[in-house]
XYZ file of C-alpha atoms in Angstrom:
74
model
C -17.489 -31.773 33.250
C -16.821 -29.536 30.249
C -13.855 -29.540 27.942
C -12.500 -26.248 26.659
C -11.584 -26.189 22.997
C -9.111 -23.633 21.711
C -10.607 -21.456 18.977
C -9.400 -22.198 15.457
C -7.713 -19.282 13.703
C -9.560 -17.852 10.718
C -8.475 -19.211 7.349
C -6.063 -17.031 5.423
C -7.633 -15.183 2.493
C -6.374 -13.521 -0.680
C -6.433 -10.271 1.292
C -3.777 -11.547 3.716
C -0.406 -10.384 2.407
C 3.181 -11.428 3.121
C 4.883 -9.025 5.534
C 8.125 -9.416 3.575
C 7.077 -8.930 -0.078
C 3.317 -8.303 -0.269
C 2.418 -11.565 -2.060
C -0.536 -13.655 -0.873
C 0.173 -15.103 2.572
C -0.078 -18.838 3.206
C 1.559 -18.927 6.656
C 0.488 -17.127 9.838
C 2.920 -17.069 12.753
C 1.787 -15.971 16.199
C 4.874 -14.921 18.119
C 5.583 -15.827 21.735
C 5.815 -12.078 22.389
C 2.248 -11.586 21.167
C 2.677 -10.291 17.617
C 1.598 -11.862 14.353
C 3.484 -12.264 11.067
C 2.197 -13.378 7.662
C 4.381 -14.936 4.958
C 4.062 -16.167 1.392
C 5.192 -19.746 0.749
C 8.601 -18.592 -0.531
C 9.459 -16.563 2.564
C 7.916 -19.186 4.854
C 10.396 -21.733 3.447
C 13.278 -19.254 3.581
C 12.718 -18.320 7.244
C 10.852 -21.430 8.456
C 13.383 -22.722 10.984
C 13.807 -19.354 12.701
C 10.060 -18.668 12.662
C 9.315 -21.940 14.443
C 11.850 -21.021 17.148
C 10.002 -17.792 18.020
C 6.417 -18.895 17.313
C 3.749 -19.846 19.800
C 1.571 -21.158 16.931
C 2.034 -21.613 13.187
C -0.895 -21.805 10.766
C 0.444 -23.319 7.530
C -1.899 -23.273 4.524
C 0.719 -23.876 1.817
C -1.202 -27.036 0.866
C -3.625 -24.709 -0.940
C -0.951 -24.078 -3.560
C -1.052 -27.671 -4.803
C -4.801 -28.217 -4.511
C -6.511 -29.030 -7.789
C -9.784 -27.264 -8.552
C -12.910 -29.357 -8.886
C -14.010 -30.100 -12.436
C -17.172 -28.394 -13.618
C -19.723 -29.850 -15.965
C -20.846 -27.750 -18.932
């Protein structure tokens, strides 16, 4: 017996831009109707409730905004 695993969406990159303002996107919303929207953290918070109503999946990478970079040794 095999188990099917749903493919993971590709990580958002600096090239992915908010559909509302053009800033770097940290949220990908796949719509129930088949489309895709990208949002910066600001617009994701502003429209979050409505987006979740119409989304089939939400990929939230806003945690990257508070991540601390690793220290480097000189």
